[in-house]
Amino acid sequence: VHTIFNIIILLKIIQLYFYLYDINTNMNKAYCPLLFNEIFNDSSGEYRFCCHASTSSRKYTMHTHTPFEYFNSEYMEENRNLIFSGKKLPECEVCYVQEDTIGKSWRTEEIEKYKILPTSVNKIKLKLRINGTFCNLSCYMCAPYNSSTRRNEMKEVYPEGWKWWQHEDFVPLKSKQWELIVDSIIENIDKVSEILMTGGEPLQLPNHWKLLNRIPDKYAKQITLVYNTNFTELQYKKYHVRDIMNRFKNVHWIISCDHYGDKLQYIRYPINVKQFENNLSDTKDFINKFLQVTVSLLNIEDLIQIKEYYKNKYNINTTFGSIVNTPIILSVRNLPEKKKEKLINLYKDKDEFNFVVSELKQPGNSIDLQGGIEYMTRLSKYRNIDHTKLWPEYSDKLNITVEDK
């Protein structure tokens, strides 16, 4: 019996060795660390493998299960076993397409972060949209279920409905379920290494501050907080961002910013650009931050200038890994082929623009581009801002845009 048991253990070790070998030699095209160390849910309440993964099983939502009930479920174990064997998951198609296009993806970027890849559930990153969706901005490309102000604006711009924008609706979390979720987090807080704070605008969400107050100090010192914020308001009632900085192991700030000046004011309407830039300047001595540019039709030609503007003025770095492809009408893939070729040549030799190039290489069409222009026209009318003065190439006269001059 002992001999058989030892043989089984040996076979398991050999299997794990070859599995890790496959991963580290890039032979396993399915493995992703996030299935072992990240819990994510979207604003509809559905748990997904990560923010890039498509929807999977509606069986597990924040309205029916706590994060750790989902993460430790048979469903997740089955999917972990599938990627162990190298079987690609349909929910992860976006990464597989990127790998076929540019040779890397969000999946491979995650793998590159590790010297020893996780193969079991251990320390966990929480990326949970549980604290509400109130936001003081209505960014033109934002998914409405992530922002209360955005939903209100879209109701005015599209009174006939805007279901075409996204398939899921924002489903508010009842206070009792929020308490159950937070209780679950605190019960498992020793397993948590990182918490992403997002919204809405997280700094303006009262439940965000309540959650922080529930975390015991001794565990806070073991946790990294990551904020995804528009950085327009640094205080909420008695709380200020300074209060966060010394209580946790690390605090990183991902600041959403897609342009500068009047173009930023349109994209992230109705942002006070002066106040935003003052906040960047006033926090330079105590906040570790970088800017995340969401790439779309309205900034695709200006990415290098955006990077240089904030680097030269505030010594802040920018990243360009967030690419609009929902809704498809705002994707840069729909630009005319000659224009895309020029942009690909502009960005192709710079690693920071790999995902931009990947999106530019995807097939698009002029019908979707027309849809994007029509959307901008309706939005501009409601905002009483003429976007064509900032972007004359996106006039409603389609021949100006579709024909590549």
mmCIF file of C-alpha atoms in Angstrom:
data_model
loop_
_atom_site.group_PDB
_atom_site.id
_atom_site.type_symbol
_atom_site.label_atom_id
_atom_site.label_comp_id
_atom_site.label_asym_id
_atom_site.label_seq_id
_atom_site.Cartn_x
_atom_site.Cartn_y
_atom_site.Cartn_z
ATOM 1 C CA VAL A 1 0.000 0.000 0.000
ATOM 2 C CA HIS A 2 2.793 2.392 0.939
ATOM 3 C CA THR A 3 4.614 1.580 -2.294
ATOM 4 C CA ILE A 4 1.521 2.346 -4.380
ATOM 5 C CA PHE A 5 0.966 5.558 -2.432
ATOM 6 C CA ASN A 6 4.574 6.633 -3.000
ATOM 7 C CA ILE A 7 4.309 5.868 -6.709
ATOM 8 C CA ILE A 8 1.181 8.013 -6.950
ATOM 9 C CA ILE A 9 2.921 10.885 -5.171
ATOM 10 C CA LEU A 10 5.937 10.536 -7.465
ATOM 11 C CA LEU A 11 3.718 10.589 -10.555
ATOM 12 C CA LYS A 12 1.998 13.722 -9.259
ATOM 13 C CA ILE A 13 5.373 15.404 -8.750
ATOM 14 C CA ILE A 14 6.487 14.425 -12.253
ATOM 15 C CA GLN A 15 3.193 15.692 -13.668
ATOM 16 C CA LEU A 16 3.602 19.004 -11.852
ATOM 17 C CA TYR A 17 7.222 19.294 -13.050
ATOM 18 C CA PHE A 18 6.275 18.874 -16.684
ATOM 19 C CA TYR A 19 3.318 21.193 -16.220
ATOM 20 C CA LEU A 20 5.553 23.939 -14.867
ATOM 21 C CA TYR A 21 8.049 23.220 -17.621
ATOM 22 C CA ASP A 22 5.293 23.672 -20.180
ATOM 23 C CA ILE A 23 4.321 27.028 -18.663
ATOM 24 C CA ASN A 24 7.839 28.370 -18.397
ATOM 25 C CA THR A 25 8.688 27.364 -21.963
ATOM 26 C CA ASN A 26 5.462 28.947 -23.163
ATOM 27 C CA MET A 27 4.147 25.560 -24.325
ATOM 28 C CA ASN A 28 1.048 25.816 -22.174
ATOM 29 C CA LYS A 29 -1.095 28.327 -24.042
ATOM 30 C CA ALA A 30 -3.941 28.300 -21.527
ATOM 31 C CA TYR A 31 -2.445 28.781 -18.054
ATOM 32 C CA CYS A 32 -3.052 32.109 -16.316
ATOM 33 C CA PRO A 33 -2.009 33.001 -12.740
ATOM 34 C CA LEU A 34 -5.188 35.005 -12.195
ATOM 35 C CA LEU A 35 -7.306 31.881 -11.778
ATOM 36 C CA PHE A 36 -5.252 31.170 -8.663
ATOM 37 C CA ASN A 37 -4.829 34.587 -7.123
ATOM 38 C CA GLU A 38 -7.492 37.082 -8.235
ATOM 39 C CA ILE A 39 -11.189 37.515 -7.486
ATOM 40 C CA PHE A 40 -12.976 39.915 -9.826
ATOM 41 C CA ASN A 41 -16.575 40.931 -10.276
ATOM 42 C CA ASP A 42 -18.194 43.456 -12.606
ATOM 43 C CA SER A 43 -20.938 45.993 -11.935
ATOM 44 C CA SER A 44 -23.678 43.559 -12.917
ATOM 45 C CA GLY A 45 -22.472 41.461 -9.994
ATOM 46 C CA GLU A 46 -21.023 38.567 -11.998
ATOM 47 C CA TYR A 47 -17.728 37.049 -10.932
ATOM 48 C CA ARG A 48 -15.298 36.640 -13.843
ATOM 49 C CA PHE A 49 -11.746 35.309 -14.184
ATOM 50 C CA CYS A 50 -10.444 38.868 -14.621
ATOM 51 C CA CYS A 51 -11.549 42.240 -15.982
ATOM 52 C CA HIS A 52 -10.626 41.198 -19.538
ATOM 53 C CA ALA A 53 -12.404 37.840 -19.504
ATOM 54 C CA SER A 54 -15.839 37.530 -21.031
ATOM 55 C CA THR A 55 -18.838 36.499 -18.963
ATOM 56 C CA SER A 56 -19.024 32.849 -18.055
ATOM 57 C CA SER A 57 -21.411 31.368 -15.509
ATOM 58 C CA ARG A 58 -24.222 33.487 -14.127
ATOM 59 C CA LYS A 59 -24.438 30.942 -11.341
ATOM 60 C CA TYR A 60 -21.960 32.920 -9.268
ATOM 61 C CA THR A 61 -22.694 36.587 -8.595
ATOM 62 C CA MET A 62 -22.073 38.871 -5.667
ATOM 63 C CA HIS A 63 -25.846 38.829 -5.059
ATOM 64 C CA THR A 64 -25.829 35.090 -4.377
ATOM 65 C CA HIS A 65 -22.302 34.184 -3.243
ATOM 66 C CA THR A 66 -19.505 35.791 -1.286
ATOM 67 C CA PRO A 67 -16.144 36.193 -3.077
ATOM 68 C CA PHE A 68 -14.547 33.259 -1.302
ATOM 69 C CA GLU A 69 -17.537 30.974 -1.890
ATOM 70 C CA TYR A 70 -17.058 31.604 -5.601
ATOM 71 C CA PHE A 71 -13.266 31.348 -5.539
ATOM 72 C CA ASN A 72 -13.246 28.046 -3.652
ATOM 73 C CA SER A 73 -16.099 26.540 -5.672
ATOM 74 C CA GLU A 74 -16.018 23.361 -7.738
ATOM 75 C CA TYR A 75 -16.590 25.541 -10.798
ATOM 76 C CA MET A 76 -13.283 27.369 -10.279
ATOM 77 C CA GLU A 77 -11.451 24.130 -9.491
ATOM 78 C CA GLU A 78 -12.724 22.620 -12.738
ATOM 79 C CA ASN A 79 -11.403 25.581 -14.727
ATOM 80 C CA ARG A 80 -8.046 25.464 -12.953
ATOM 81 C CA ASN A 81 -7.759 21.806 -13.884
ATOM 82 C CA LEU A 82 -8.589 22.644 -17.493
ATOM 83 C CA ILE A 83 -5.761 25.152 -17.799
ATOM 84 C CA PHE A 84 -3.428 22.672 -16.063
ATOM 85 C CA SER A 85 -4.000 20.417 -19.063
ATOM 86 C CA GLY A 86 -3.439 23.270 -21.528
ATOM 87 C CA LYS A 87 -7.095 23.556 -22.575
ATOM 88 C CA LYS A 88 -7.980 27.094 -23.620
ATOM 89 C CA LEU A 89 -10.974 28.669 -21.915
ATOM 90 C CA PRO A 90 -13.542 30.428 -24.138
ATOM 91 C CA GLU A 91 -13.813 33.259 -21.596
ATOM 92 C CA CYS A 92 -10.139 34.089 -22.247
ATOM 93 C CA GLU A 93 -10.416 34.443 -26.020
ATOM 94 C CA VAL A 94 -9.347 38.096 -25.969
ATOM 95 C CA CYS A 95 -5.869 37.126 -24.733
ATOM 96 C CA TYR A 96 -5.501 34.294 -27.234
ATOM 97 C CA VAL A 97 -6.312 36.725 -30.064
ATOM 98 C CA GLN A 98 -3.706 39.186 -28.791
ATOM 99 C CA GLU A 99 -1.090 36.436 -28.694
ATOM 100 C CA ASP A 100 -1.865 35.451 -32.269
ATOM 101 C CA THR A 101 -1.633 39.107 -33.314
ATOM 102 C CA ILE A 102 1.367 40.513 -31.431
ATOM 103 C CA GLY A 103 2.829 37.501 -29.613
ATOM 104 C CA LYS A 104 1.829 38.621 -26.123
ATOM 105 C CA SER A 105 -1.273 39.363 -24.081
ATOM 106 C CA TRP A 106 -2.504 40.383 -20.659
ATOM 107 C CA ARG A 107 -2.179 36.673 -19.802
ATOM 108 C CA THR A 108 1.498 36.492 -20.743
ATOM 109 C CA GLU A 109 2.187 39.794 -18.980
ATOM 110 C CA GLU A 110 0.808 38.281 -15.785
ATOM 111 C CA ILE A 111 3.002 35.206 -16.225
ATOM 112 C CA GLU A 112 6.099 37.395 -16.630
ATOM 113 C CA LYS A 113 5.571 38.900 -13.173
ATOM 114 C CA TYR A 114 6.441 35.611 -11.445
ATOM 115 C CA LYS A 115 9.645 33.731 -10.793
ATOM 116 C CA ILE A 116 7.601 30.835 -9.414
ATOM 117 C CA LEU A 117 4.150 30.563 -10.938
ATOM 118 C CA PRO A 118 1.205 29.905 -8.611
ATOM 119 C CA THR A 119 -0.394 26.470 -9.004
ATOM 120 C CA SER A 120 -2.614 26.566 -5.932
ATOM 121 C CA VAL A 121 -4.807 29.119 -4.192
ATOM 122 C CA ASN A 122 -2.781 31.140 -1.721
ATOM 123 C CA LYS A 123 -2.487 34.921 -1.474
ATOM 124 C CA ILE A 124 -5.331 36.624 -3.270
ATOM 125 C CA LYS A 125 -5.926 39.965 -4.991
ATOM 126 C CA LEU A 126 -9.453 41.344 -4.635
ATOM 127 C CA LYS A 127 -10.867 43.368 -7.531
ATOM 128 C CA LEU A 128 -14.454 43.778 -6.433
ATOM 129 C CA ARG A 129 -17.041 46.309 -7.516
ATOM 130 C CA ILE A 130 -19.063 46.139 -4.330
ATOM 131 C CA ASN A 131 -19.036 49.704 -3.000
ATOM 132 C CA GLY A 132 -21.330 51.366 -5.543
ATOM 133 C CA THR A 133 -21.036 53.216 -8.837
ATOM 134 C CA PHE A 134 -21.403 56.858 -7.880
ATOM 135 C CA CYS A 135 -19.058 58.925 -10.037
ATOM 136 C CA ASN A 136 -18.730 62.660 -10.520
ATOM 137 C CA LEU A 137 -17.710 62.277 -14.190
ATOM 138 C CA SER A 138 -19.345 60.952 -17.348
ATOM 139 C CA CYS A 139 -16.454 59.773 -19.517
ATOM 140 C CA TYR A 140 -17.524 59.431 -23.136
ATOM 141 C CA MET A 141 -16.269 55.826 -23.449
ATOM 142 C CA CYS A 142 -17.226 54.566 -19.976
ATOM 143 C CA ALA A 143 -19.492 51.540 -19.628
ATOM 144 C CA PRO A 144 -22.652 53.097 -18.130
ATOM 145 C CA TYR A 145 -23.045 50.349 -15.560
ATOM 146 C CA ASN A 146 -19.826 51.567 -13.924
ATOM 147 C CA SER A 147 -20.909 55.184 -13.395
ATOM 148 C CA SER A 148 -24.107 56.744 -12.048
ATOM 149 C CA THR A 149 -23.463 60.065 -13.811
ATOM 150 C CA ARG A 150 -22.807 58.229 -17.048
ATOM 151 C CA ARG A 151 -26.121 56.360 -16.836
ATOM 152 C CA ASN A 152 -27.994 59.599 -16.238
ATOM 153 C CA GLU A 153 -26.346 61.210 -19.251
ATOM 154 C CA MET A 154 -27.016 58.242 -21.537
ATOM 155 C CA LYS A 155 -30.701 58.314 -20.587
ATOM 156 C CA GLU A 156 -30.841 61.872 -21.918
ATOM 157 C CA VAL A 157 -28.734 61.232 -25.020
ATOM 158 C CA TYR A 158 -30.534 57.984 -25.901
ATOM 159 C CA PRO A 159 -34.069 58.224 -24.446
ATOM 160 C CA GLU A 160 -35.030 55.318 -26.715
ATOM 161 C CA GLY A 161 -32.540 53.102 -24.869
ATOM 162 C CA TRP A 162 -28.864 52.208 -25.086
ATOM 163 C CA LYS A 163 -28.816 48.426 -24.598
ATOM 164 C CA TRP A 164 -26.556 48.163 -27.637
ATOM 165 C CA TRP A 165 -23.738 49.687 -25.549
ATOM 166 C CA GLN A 166 -23.462 46.801 -23.094
ATOM 167 C CA HIS A 167 -25.245 43.523 -22.486
ATOM 168 C CA GLU A 168 -25.392 43.761 -18.706
ATOM 169 C CA ASP A 169 -27.060 46.287 -16.409
ATOM 170 C CA PHE A 170 -25.850 47.723 -13.143
ATOM 171 C CA VAL A 171 -27.465 45.732 -10.342
ATOM 172 C CA PRO A 172 -27.105 47.500 -6.986
ATOM 173 C CA LEU A 173 -25.931 45.434 -4.069
ATOM 174 C CA LYS A 174 -28.331 45.270 -1.158
ATOM 175 C CA SER A 175 -26.887 46.430 2.144
ATOM 176 C CA LYS A 176 -27.379 43.027 3.795
ATOM 177 C CA GLN A 177 -25.416 41.271 1.036
ATOM 178 C CA TRP A 178 -22.710 43.944 1.188
ATOM 179 C CA GLU A 179 -22.326 43.186 4.880
ATOM 180 C CA LEU A 180 -22.064 39.446 4.171
ATOM 181 C CA ILE A 181 -19.403 40.061 1.527
ATOM 182 C CA VAL A 182 -17.376 42.338 3.801
ATOM 183 C CA ASP A 183 -17.698 39.823 6.651
ATOM 184 C CA SER A 184 -16.322 37.163 4.284
ATOM 185 C CA ILE A 185 -13.411 39.404 3.322
ATOM 186 C CA ILE A 186 -12.536 40.119 6.944
ATOM 187 C CA GLU A 187 -12.805 36.421 7.858
ATOM 188 C CA ASN A 188 -10.281 35.667 5.103
ATOM 189 C CA ILE A 189 -8.210 38.818 5.405
ATOM 190 C CA ASP A 190 -5.067 36.808 6.192
ATOM 191 C CA LYS A 191 -5.262 35.415 2.628
ATOM 192 C CA VAL A 192 -5.535 38.849 0.992
ATOM 193 C CA SER A 193 -2.387 40.445 -0.419
ATOM 194 C CA GLU A 194 -3.914 43.219 -2.528
ATOM 195 C CA ILE A 195 -7.198 45.085 -2.879
ATOM 196 C CA LEU A 196 -8.115 47.116 -5.947
ATOM 197 C CA MET A 197 -10.387 50.030 -5.110
ATOM 198 C CA THR A 198 -12.577 51.031 -8.004
ATOM 199 C CA GLY A 199 -16.100 52.291 -8.607
ATOM 200 C CA GLY A 200 -17.597 54.607 -9.754
ATOM 201 C CA GLU A 201 -15.120 56.928 -8.167
ATOM 202 C CA PRO A 202 -13.828 54.988 -5.136
ATOM 203 C CA LEU A 203 -12.712 57.979 -3.079
ATOM 204 C CA GLN A 204 -16.288 59.324 -3.132
ATOM 205 C CA LEU A 205 -17.970 56.059 -2.096
ATOM 206 C CA PRO A 206 -18.870 55.851 1.626
ATOM 207 C CA ASN A 207 -18.759 52.027 1.566
ATOM 208 C CA HIS A 208 -15.163 52.178 0.402
ATOM 209 C CA TRP A 209 -14.211 54.011 3.599
ATOM 210 C CA LYS A 210 -16.324 51.628 5.692
ATOM 211 C CA LEU A 211 -14.477 48.660 4.207
ATOM 212 C CA LEU A 212 -11.086 50.182 4.987
ATOM 213 C CA ASN A 213 -12.161 50.816 8.574
ATOM 214 C CA ARG A 214 -13.112 47.141 8.970
ATOM 215 C CA ILE A 215 -9.602 45.902 8.139
ATOM 216 C CA PRO A 216 -7.557 45.336 11.327
ATOM 217 C CA ASP A 217 -4.326 47.326 11.490
ATOM 218 C CA LYS A 218 -2.076 44.256 11.716
ATOM 219 C CA TYR A 219 -3.478 42.899 8.434
ATOM 220 C CA ALA A 220 -3.522 46.316 6.775
ATOM 221 C CA LYS A 221 0.278 46.296 7.103
ATOM 222 C CA GLN A 222 0.339 43.162 4.916
ATOM 223 C CA ILE A 223 -1.957 44.483 2.191
ATOM 224 C CA THR A 224 -1.266 46.631 -0.859
ATOM 225 C CA LEU A 225 -4.073 48.955 -1.911
ATOM 226 C CA VAL A 226 -4.402 49.848 -5.585
ATOM 227 C CA TYR A 227 -6.684 52.713 -6.554
ATOM 228 C CA ASN A 228 -8.294 53.162 -9.943
ATOM 229 C CA THR A 229 -9.413 56.764 -9.647
ATOM 230 C CA ASN A 230 -10.109 59.889 -11.680
ATOM 231 C CA PHE A 231 -8.201 61.818 -8.958
ATOM 232 C CA THR A 232 -10.486 64.854 -9.157
ATOM 233 C CA GLU A 233 -11.560 64.842 -5.493
ATOM 234 C CA LEU A 234 -9.058 63.859 -2.802
ATOM 235 C CA GLN A 235 -11.353 64.235 0.207
ATOM 236 C CA TYR A 236 -14.681 62.731 1.274
ATOM 237 C CA LYS A 237 -16.227 64.287 4.377
ATOM 238 C CA LYS A 238 -13.668 63.725 7.189
ATOM 239 C CA TYR A 239 -11.493 61.370 5.101
ATOM 240 C CA HIS A 240 -8.526 62.396 2.970
ATOM 241 C CA VAL A 241 -6.155 60.376 0.802
ATOM 242 C CA ARG A 242 -3.381 61.179 3.288
ATOM 243 C CA ASP A 243 -5.216 59.044 5.851
ATOM 244 C CA ILE A 244 -4.655 55.928 3.745
ATOM 245 C CA MET A 245 -0.987 56.229 3.013
ATOM 246 C CA ASN A 246 0.661 55.079 6.250
ATOM 247 C CA ARG A 247 -1.830 52.433 7.344
ATOM 248 C CA PHE A 248 -1.233 49.871 4.578
ATOM 249 C CA LYS A 249 1.829 48.058 3.299
ATOM 250 C CA ASN A 250 1.775 49.983 0.012
ATOM 251 C CA VAL A 251 -0.689 52.217 -1.792
ATOM 252 C CA HIS A 252 -0.510 52.550 -5.575
ATOM 253 C CA TRP A 253 -2.547 55.026 -7.575
ATOM 254 C CA ILE A 254 -3.695 54.299 -11.120
ATOM 255 C CA ILE A 255 -5.071 57.605 -12.342
ATOM 256 C CA SER A 256 -7.408 57.541 -15.329
ATOM 257 C CA CYS A 257 -6.454 60.326 -17.698
ATOM 258 C CA ASP A 258 -6.888 60.213 -21.463
ATOM 259 C CA HIS A 259 -5.644 63.596 -22.694
ATOM 260 C CA TYR A 260 -4.949 67.126 -21.512
ATOM 261 C CA GLY A 261 -6.601 70.531 -21.851
ATOM 262 C CA ASP A 262 -9.894 70.859 -23.739
ATOM 263 C CA LYS A 263 -9.685 67.337 -25.128
ATOM 264 C CA LEU A 264 -9.466 65.898 -21.622
ATOM 265 C CA GLN A 265 -12.404 68.075 -20.591
ATOM 266 C CA TYR A 266 -14.527 66.558 -23.364
ATOM 267 C CA ILE A 267 -13.473 62.937 -22.901
ATOM 268 C CA ARG A 268 -13.877 63.028 -19.090
ATOM 269 C CA TYR A 269 -16.751 65.477 -18.961
ATOM 270 C CA PRO A 270 -17.255 67.611 -16.897
ATOM 271 C CA ILE A 271 -13.791 67.359 -15.315
ATOM 272 C CA ASN A 272 -12.226 70.493 -13.891
ATOM 273 C CA VAL A 273 -8.867 70.221 -15.655
ATOM 274 C CA LYS A 274 -7.195 72.862 -13.520
ATOM 275 C CA GLN A 275 -8.220 71.145 -10.273
ATOM 276 C CA PHE A 276 -7.132 67.765 -11.636
ATOM 277 C CA GLU A 277 -3.674 69.068 -12.506
ATOM 278 C CA ASN A 278 -3.426 70.820 -9.140
ATOM 279 C CA ASN A 279 -4.103 67.467 -7.464
ATOM 280 C CA LEU A 280 -1.295 65.878 -9.467
ATOM 281 C CA SER A 281 1.070 68.614 -8.373
ATOM 282 C CA ASP A 282 -0.038 68.821 -4.728
ATOM 283 C CA THR A 283 0.466 65.085 -4.107
ATOM 284 C CA LYS A 284 3.817 64.659 -5.821
ATOM 285 C CA ASP A 285 5.696 64.248 -2.526
ATOM 286 C CA PHE A 286 3.578 61.526 -0.914
ATOM 287 C CA ILE A 287 1.685 59.583 -3.584
ATOM 288 C CA ASN A 288 3.189 56.979 -5.921
ATOM 289 C CA LYS A 289 1.107 57.272 -9.067
ATOM 290 C CA PHE A 290 0.975 56.737 -12.793
ATOM 291 C CA LEU A 291 -1.545 57.631 -15.463
ATOM 292 C CA GLN A 292 -3.586 55.061 -17.344
ATOM 293 C CA VAL A 293 -4.697 56.245 -20.756
ATOM 294 C CA THR A 294 -7.766 54.546 -22.211
ATOM 295 C CA VAL A 295 -7.121 54.432 -25.949
ATOM 296 C CA SER A 296 -9.998 55.249 -28.293
ATOM 297 C CA LEU A 297 -10.844 57.237 -31.414
ATOM 298 C CA LEU A 298 -10.366 60.537 -29.573
ATOM 299 C CA ASN A 299 -6.733 60.112 -28.550
ATOM 300 C CA ILE A 300 -5.210 57.486 -30.851
ATOM 301 C CA GLU A 301 -3.127 60.041 -32.763
ATOM 302 C CA ASP A 302 -1.898 61.859 -29.651
ATOM 303 C CA LEU A 303 -0.541 59.123 -27.369
ATOM 304 C CA ILE A 304 3.095 60.193 -27.561
ATOM 305 C CA GLN A 305 2.180 63.836 -26.937
ATOM 306 C CA ILE A 306 0.047 62.833 -23.932
ATOM 307 C CA LYS A 307 2.927 60.838 -22.492
ATOM 308 C CA GLU A 308 5.376 63.713 -22.966
ATOM 309 C CA TYR A 309 2.965 66.316 -21.553
ATOM 310 C CA TYR A 310 2.564 64.623 -18.163
ATOM 311 C CA LYS A 311 6.174 63.465 -17.987
ATOM 312 C CA ASN A 312 7.591 66.904 -18.700
ATOM 313 C CA LYS A 313 5.118 68.820 -16.551
ATOM 314 C CA TYR A 314 4.626 66.484 -13.578
ATOM 315 C CA ASN A 315 7.254 63.737 -13.979
ATOM 316 C CA ILE A 316 4.476 61.124 -14.130
ATOM 317 C CA ASN A 317 4.639 58.027 -16.317
ATOM 318 C CA THR A 318 1.746 56.773 -18.424
ATOM 319 C CA THR A 319 0.553 53.350 -19.553
ATOM 320 C CA PHE A 320 -1.534 52.456 -22.596
ATOM 321 C CA GLY A 321 -2.871 48.980 -21.843
ATOM 322 C CA SER A 322 -6.524 49.986 -21.573
ATOM 323 C CA ILE A 323 -8.093 49.789 -25.039
ATOM 324 C CA VAL A 324 -11.701 50.594 -25.883
ATOM 325 C CA ASN A 325 -13.391 47.759 -27.764
ATOM 326 C CA THR A 326 -16.755 47.948 -26.035
ATOM 327 C CA PRO A 327 -18.656 49.540 -27.565
ATOM 328 C CA ILE A 328 -17.039 48.565 -30.822
ATOM 329 C CA ILE A 329 -18.051 51.894 -32.407
ATOM 330 C CA LEU A 330 -15.311 53.700 -30.446
ATOM 331 C CA SER A 331 -12.552 51.244 -31.300
ATOM 332 C CA VAL A 332 -9.566 52.365 -33.327
ATOM 333 C CA ARG A 333 -9.880 49.157 -35.376
ATOM 334 C CA ASN A 334 -12.583 50.914 -37.425
ATOM 335 C CA LEU A 335 -10.282 53.620 -38.784
ATOM 336 C CA PRO A 336 -9.504 53.550 -42.534
ATOM 337 C CA GLU A 337 -6.782 51.048 -43.435
ATOM 338 C CA LYS A 338 -4.287 53.677 -44.598
ATOM 339 C CA LYS A 339 -4.705 55.560 -41.344
ATOM 340 C CA LYS A 340 -4.231 52.360 -39.330
ATOM 341 C CA GLU A 341 -1.063 51.518 -41.276
ATOM 342 C CA LYS A 342 0.406 54.924 -40.410
ATOM 343 C CA LEU A 343 -0.472 54.515 -36.739
ATOM 344 C CA ILE A 344 0.912 50.977 -36.596
ATOM 345 C CA ASN A 345 4.193 52.230 -38.036
ATOM 346 C CA LEU A 346 4.209 55.040 -35.476
ATOM 347 C CA TYR A 347 3.717 52.758 -32.461
ATOM 348 C CA LYS A 348 4.975 49.301 -33.480
ATOM 349 C CA ASP A 349 8.558 49.634 -32.205
ATOM 350 C CA LYS A 350 7.544 50.851 -28.740
ATOM 351 C CA ASP A 351 6.642 48.065 -26.282
ATOM 352 C CA GLU A 352 4.334 50.300 -24.266
ATOM 353 C CA PHE A 353 1.995 50.451 -27.280
ATOM 354 C CA ASN A 354 1.816 46.707 -27.948
ATOM 355 C CA PHE A 355 -1.875 46.447 -27.105
ATOM 356 C CA VAL A 356 -2.632 49.562 -29.130
ATOM 357 C CA VAL A 357 -1.022 47.930 -32.160
ATOM 358 C CA SER A 358 -2.955 44.732 -31.492
ATOM 359 C CA GLU A 359 -6.260 46.622 -31.615
ATOM 360 C CA LEU A 360 -5.235 48.495 -34.771
ATOM 361 C CA LYS A 361 -4.525 45.179 -36.475
ATOM 362 C CA GLN A 362 -8.021 43.846 -35.824
ATOM 363 C CA PRO A 363 -10.535 44.052 -38.696
ATOM 364 C CA GLY A 364 -12.959 46.960 -38.488
ATOM 365 C CA ASN A 365 -15.506 48.614 -40.741
ATOM 366 C CA SER A 366 -16.774 52.028 -41.762
ATOM 367 C CA ILE A 367 -20.310 51.279 -40.540
ATOM 368 C CA ASP A 368 -19.086 51.011 -36.945
ATOM 369 C CA LEU A 369 -16.985 54.141 -37.462
ATOM 370 C CA GLN A 370 -20.091 55.951 -38.649
ATOM 371 C CA GLY A 371 -21.887 54.742 -35.533
ATOM 372 C CA GLY A 372 -19.119 56.260 -33.408
ATOM 373 C CA ILE A 373 -19.394 59.597 -35.176
ATOM 374 C CA GLU A 374 -23.172 59.637 -34.810
ATOM 375 C CA TYR A 375 -22.779 58.905 -31.096
ATOM 376 C CA MET A 376 -20.291 61.789 -30.693
ATOM 377 C CA THR A 377 -22.692 64.107 -32.528
ATOM 378 C CA ARG A 378 -25.586 63.263 -30.200
ATOM 379 C CA LEU A 379 -23.397 63.473 -27.111
ATOM 380 C CA SER A 380 -21.984 66.851 -28.158
ATOM 381 C CA LYS A 381 -25.449 68.248 -28.742
ATOM 382 C CA TYR A 382 -26.493 67.260 -25.228
ATOM 383 C CA ARG A 383 -23.290 68.662 -23.694
ATOM 384 C CA ASN A 384 -23.469 71.794 -25.836
ATOM 385 C CA ILE A 385 -19.863 71.254 -26.910
ATOM 386 C CA ASP A 386 -18.809 71.077 -30.559
ATOM 387 C CA HIS A 387 -16.415 68.125 -30.664
ATOM 388 C CA THR A 388 -15.572 68.830 -34.328
ATOM 389 C CA LYS A 389 -13.607 71.914 -33.275
ATOM 390 C CA LEU A 390 -11.317 69.602 -31.320
ATOM 391 C CA TRP A 391 -11.503 66.662 -33.742
ATOM 392 C CA PRO A 392 -12.491 67.964 -37.201
ATOM 393 C CA GLU A 393 -11.774 64.509 -38.659
ATOM 394 C CA TYR A 394 -14.869 63.236 -36.828
ATOM 395 C CA SER A 395 -17.334 65.542 -38.465
ATOM 396 C CA ASP A 396 -20.720 64.037 -39.252
ATOM 397 C CA LYS A 397 -19.729 64.540 -42.906
ATOM 398 C CA LEU A 398 -18.548 60.978 -43.271
ATOM 399 C CA ASN A 399 -16.497 61.525 -46.385
ATOM 400 C CA ILE A 400 -14.048 63.549 -44.290
ATOM 401 C CA THR A 401 -13.441 60.624 -41.987
ATOM 402 C CA VAL A 402 -13.820 57.527 -44.119
ATOM 403 C CA GLU A 403 -11.558 58.789 -46.859
ATOM 404 C CA ASP A 404 -7.981 58.850 -45.661
ATOM 405 C CA LYS A 405 -6.505 62.142 -46.801
#
